Amino acid sequence: MTDRGSDYIELHCHSCYSLCDGASTPVELIARAAGLGMDALALTDHDAVYGAPLFVAAARARGMHPILGAELTLADDSHLTLLVENATGWRNLCRLISMARHHAPRGRPALPPAALDDHTGGLICLTGCRQGPVAAPLRRLDMPGAVRAATWLRERFGPERTFVELQHHLHPGDAVLVRRLAELARHLGLHTVATNNVHYARRDQQPLHDLLTAIRHRTSLDDTGKRLRANSEYYLKSGGRLMPLFGAYPEALAATRAIAGRCTFTLQYGLQDLPCFPTPPGYDADGYLARLCAEALPCRYPGNPERACRQLAHELHIIARAHLSNYVLIVWDLVRYARTQGIRCQGRGSAANSLVAYLLGISPIDPLRYDLVFERFLSAERPALPDIDLDIAADRREEVIQYVFRTYGPAHAAMACTFSTFQERSALRDVARALDVTTEHLLLEGDHTPDRVRTLAATLCRQLNNLPRHLGQHNGGMVLTRAPLADRVPVEPAALPGRAVVQWDKTMLEDVGLVKIDLLGLRMLAVLSEAGRLVGDQRGEPFDLDRLTFDDPAIYQLLAAADTIGVFQVESRAQAQMLPRLRPQQFADIVVAISLIRPGPIQGDMVHPYLRRRLGQEAVAYLHPRLKPALEETLGVILFQEQVIKVARDLAGFTPGEGERLRRALGAGKGPEAIAPFRDAFLAGAARNGVAGPVAAAVFRQLEAFGGYSFPKSHAAAFAVIVYQSAWLKRYYPAAFLTALLNHQPMGFWPPAVLVRDARRHQVRVAPLDIHASGMRCVLEMDGSVRLGLNYVSGLSEAGAGRIIAARPFAGLADLCRRTRLPKGLVERLILAGACDGWGTERRRLLWELGTFHYAADELDLPIPGSTVDLPALTADEARELQMALLGVSTGDHVLARWRDALTARGYLDSLALARCPDGQRARVIGVVVVHQAPPTAKGFHFITLEDESGMINVIVRPYLVPLYRERRGGHLLKVEGIVQHEAGVVNLVATRLAPLARE
Amino acid sequence: MSRFWSDGIPIEVTVDALAAPAAFAWRGRCHTVDRVVERWRVDEGWWKRRAWREYFQLVTHSGLLVLIYHDVRIGQWRLQRVYD
């Protein structure tokens, strides 16, 4: 008896990818099945295969057999369980799911029954749960209806692929239904199969499943009522547990094994699925790629291109062998299109290692000049797919995405999906609603909510954490296939019309081997575009930022002085601390600067030694002379991923491809067993090169310690281009740069208020909001000032701003209100922000006047002519505060500017004076808190950045002081007393006392 | 006459090999079970007061149709309904 029980395989099983229904992850389900001694398991989520890649990977890791399928929702709301036998079945399943998703409103899939006429090949059909087309009529005692439905299915799937599904969850009526279904099956010559309609791996996860159901219906658990399953029998059960329930039908249990044996489909795709790039007649993809590169050679390498030719031949050979020419051409075409539309873009990540990418204009970096390693991007030995990701000006990324859809068609192009998951805060809201309490009750201490509820809520939140909740916004990943996409993976309509999304996210696509291209939006590229245009306007001729060579000493002076607010990547507090020590003098130093800000622990072993060597405080030493060529650029310290490859090559004779595999293994955080074979090969290779054993071992230990934390030099180099360009704009055209920065917020490290104040300190005039002068966005005025735009008035729509611009000039407040029809609240905000100051009337008076207006449906009554009122004028401080509060920016003087004399008299230093103090001196400062950081790796130290009218002050707060200063928000004045730390051009104030200033 | 106790009244039950009731004692009398008409399980209300019960609708040799349940959590048997 037990033998037959132990042969049972679960064929109807939901994971958390049956969104807001299944409670267990695919990994948990596989683990539980393995624990029960099963060697196979099916995954049948609702109208989806979201979980398939994770499921297959988990099964393979345990040597289990994954069976793929789905539970489909039909147009009449009945459910059908489908299992994939072979590749044809997978294709049909993908098509059926796509159809179900497209023929119905988003989130409520419904398959038109006619679809089953043609798409059943390779699929096994189980007639479903109580809600299935056969069981439902039977429950209503509609025998003819049940027979009709079963016959209908048998006609489409055939008697060998149609199984009457039996389920028994110990509900009243289950046993009778099982009996009737079995009779029906016998009557129609169909087999039966038993399943448990699993919704969670273990019985104790039933509460989580119930919670998800309540969340799905947006009701409290009490109100969800009958929509909750009445008991906890829907967990993964062994055959032994099910035998008593199906005692009279042992063949139904045995059938699971037979079906499992027939489902032999494996999920894996290859590169050959890329669309064929249309090449000119006479050229295949390889040939065309070679031609394009050859044509670009003389331009990129005028003079002696011998080395470039050799490298090019090498790269083209590897690309052709990997069948990737199509991929490169597709990306080249995207970049070409973007550039013709004036959209800035550049490749990111490892692509900059490739000469081909450089020749085609995909990457801005010459890999020969910067000594990069192609095999970091692609090699004969590298098992993974290459990554060409494009950074595109954020405001115009959509256009490039649209181009992809237009060019390849919706049948061949779609976005990768993303999953919005339950996170702490949103989970708390959902749990509170389910438990019928308020979130405040769950958070407050000493409330009358019993502890039990709070404990229960905490447990539930923990269980919900990271489970997928719904599909989120796409993040730029695009899938392209030659065969119709819907043959490979189900496609759903996206939130935007005319757009489709596949049912796998970026990671899953990579696991499955489907090639994708990441089209990422980078706001700084949009800034460079706009600033470049403004510079061109100013000069009266077109201006091309990309013509800049990276050798202007003034730019490196700016970087070395850490005068980098607004500059890409190097404006953060951490960078400001490091740049004066680094003192960049050439492009390669910018590449290093980007790569030096690394997670805490590595600072001590990697960053500090590098900086010490750079300042001459420590001798540059190499463990072995063979390491010099690879590590010379970083003074003997391993910083770049490419260096791991080079060290392996130079010391131990690894091929670059093998070196890349080593780097991947080190970076993947796998255990020593995974690294061991690499170590053996490394030591053996080193010995063959005459390197002493202990030295080789020491080098390998270094690789192990830092290899995992190294930074891709190619990525840093591509970014360094943008750093240089933005620094150049800041140095020579700060007004244009500020204008562009302000128009693309939020971005970067600093808020607009800081950007404005920094620009003003660099002699940029910033003009306040003015209803007669401000445009939709910030603009550069004729006199070189930056005029704040109407985009800085929160709550003012583009339409509203348009009305202001179209209707001006305004004779007065009444005129403004009547002709723009803006809501009173918005006009109030405009007044308070100073936009109406041009009339010369006091703001308070204007507000009073506004209050006398009568806003009717479509008419604006004239104000009641009445007595004038004497209202006190706003002080400068009040005006500045209002502007700051309403616009987030302040164009007036800094609050401290007026009090500087009084402060100096009392012994307070400003930021400039502080910077001149010697190390160890005591000092006292006041500034506005702009940044307060408490990095988890900083061992309890906090870092505060203050700003006064002259610049920034870096304050270090030691752990013992932290509890005495509780304020975590910014924007207020802080008094700090401490000791100056002045080292290698970097000034910090180590606080001994700090106190917020009370309002005076 | 049908009698119903919403919380059930505690009774003593002896079970058979399939963990189903074979006999129970009520009001001082012992009733043996002729057959189980239906059995089902309920597991609800875990967020306030969990009701995890296995129900048995039985016919006794004494001709009664009754509904008794086993509270799985505390291991107690209760008589819920005696049908007319």
Short mmCIF file of N, CA, C and O in Angstrom, two decimals, chain A residues 170 173 206 210 222 230-233 452, chain B residues 38 40-44 46-48 52:
data_model
loop_
_atom_site.label_atom_id
_atom_site.label_comp_id
_atom_site.label_asym_id
_atom_site.label_seq_id
_atom_site.Cartn_x
_atom_site.Cartn_y
_atom_site.Cartn_z
N LEU A 170 -11.37 17.31 2.39
CA LEU A 170 -12.10 17.12 3.64
C LEU A 170 -13.11 18.24 3.87
O LEU A 170 -13.29 18.71 4.99
N GLY A 173 -19.13 17.11 1.20
CA GLY A 173 -19.46 17.01 -0.22
C GLY A 173 -18.30 16.61 -1.10
O GLY A 173 -18.50 16.24 -2.25
N GLN A 206 -0.96 28.22 6.12
CA GLN A 206 -2.34 28.56 5.76
C GLN A 206 -2.68 30.01 6.15
O GLN A 206 -3.32 30.72 5.38
N ASP A 210 -4.34 32.80 3.70
CA ASP A 210 -5.58 33.52 4.00
C ASP A 210 -5.33 35.02 3.95
O ASP A 210 -6.15 35.79 3.42
N ASP A 222 -12.08 39.06 8.61
CA ASP A 222 -13.46 38.77 8.98
C ASP A 222 -14.39 38.92 7.79
O ASP A 222 -15.25 38.08 7.53
N ALA A 230 -12.05 26.86 3.81
CA ALA A 230 -12.54 26.55 5.16
C ALA A 230 -11.52 25.82 6.03
O ALA A 230 -11.68 25.78 7.25
N ASN A 231 -10.51 25.20 5.42
CA ASN A 231 -9.55 24.50 6.29
C ASN A 231 -8.14 24.62 5.74
O ASN A 231 -7.87 25.36 4.79
N SER A 232 -7.21 23.93 6.38
CA SER A 232 -5.80 24.06 6.06
C SER A 232 -5.27 22.83 5.34
O SER A 232 -4.13 22.41 5.56
N GLU A 233 -6.08 22.25 4.45
CA GLU A 233 -5.67 20.99 3.80
C GLU A 233 -4.97 21.20 2.47
O GLU A 233 -4.69 20.23 1.76
N ARG A 452 -1.12 40.42 21.62
CA ARG A 452 -1.27 39.29 20.72
C ARG A 452 -1.40 39.76 19.29
O ARG A 452 -0.79 39.21 18.37
N GLU B 38 -20.72 11.40 6.97
CA GLU B 38 -19.80 12.35 6.31
C GLU B 38 -18.78 12.83 7.33
O GLU B 38 -19.11 12.93 8.52
N TRP B 40 -15.65 15.96 7.79
CA TRP B 40 -14.95 17.07 7.15
C TRP B 40 -14.13 17.83 8.18
O TRP B 40 -14.27 17.63 9.37
N ARG B 41 -13.27 18.64 7.66
CA ARG B 41 -12.37 19.41 8.54
C ARG B 41 -12.54 20.89 8.33
O ARG B 41 -12.78 21.34 7.21
N VAL B 42 -12.39 21.60 9.44
CA VAL B 42 -12.48 23.05 9.39
C VAL B 42 -11.26 23.60 10.13
O VAL B 42 -10.83 23.03 11.11
N ASP B 43 -10.69 24.66 9.59
CA ASP B 43 -9.56 25.29 10.27
C ASP B 43 -9.66 26.78 9.98
O ASP B 43 -9.23 27.25 8.93
N GLU B 44 -10.30 27.51 10.89
CA GLU B 44 -10.56 28.92 10.60
C GLU B 44 -10.30 29.79 11.81
O GLU B 44 -10.08 29.29 12.90
N TRP B 46 -7.97 31.75 12.70
CA TRP B 46 -6.67 31.75 13.38
C TRP B 46 -6.29 33.14 13.88
O TRP B 46 -5.43 33.30 14.75
N TRP B 47 -6.88 34.19 13.31
CA TRP B 47 -6.49 35.53 13.72
C TRP B 47 -7.24 35.99 14.97
O TRP B 47 -6.88 36.99 15.57
N LYS B 48 -8.29 35.30 15.38
CA LYS B 48 -8.90 35.65 16.65
C LYS B 48 -8.92 34.44 17.55
O LYS B 48 -8.17 34.33 18.51
N TRP B 52 -10.04 24.67 14.86
CA TRP B 52 -9.48 23.59 14.04
C TRP B 52 -10.16 22.31 14.47
O TRP B 52 -9.88 21.77 15.53
#
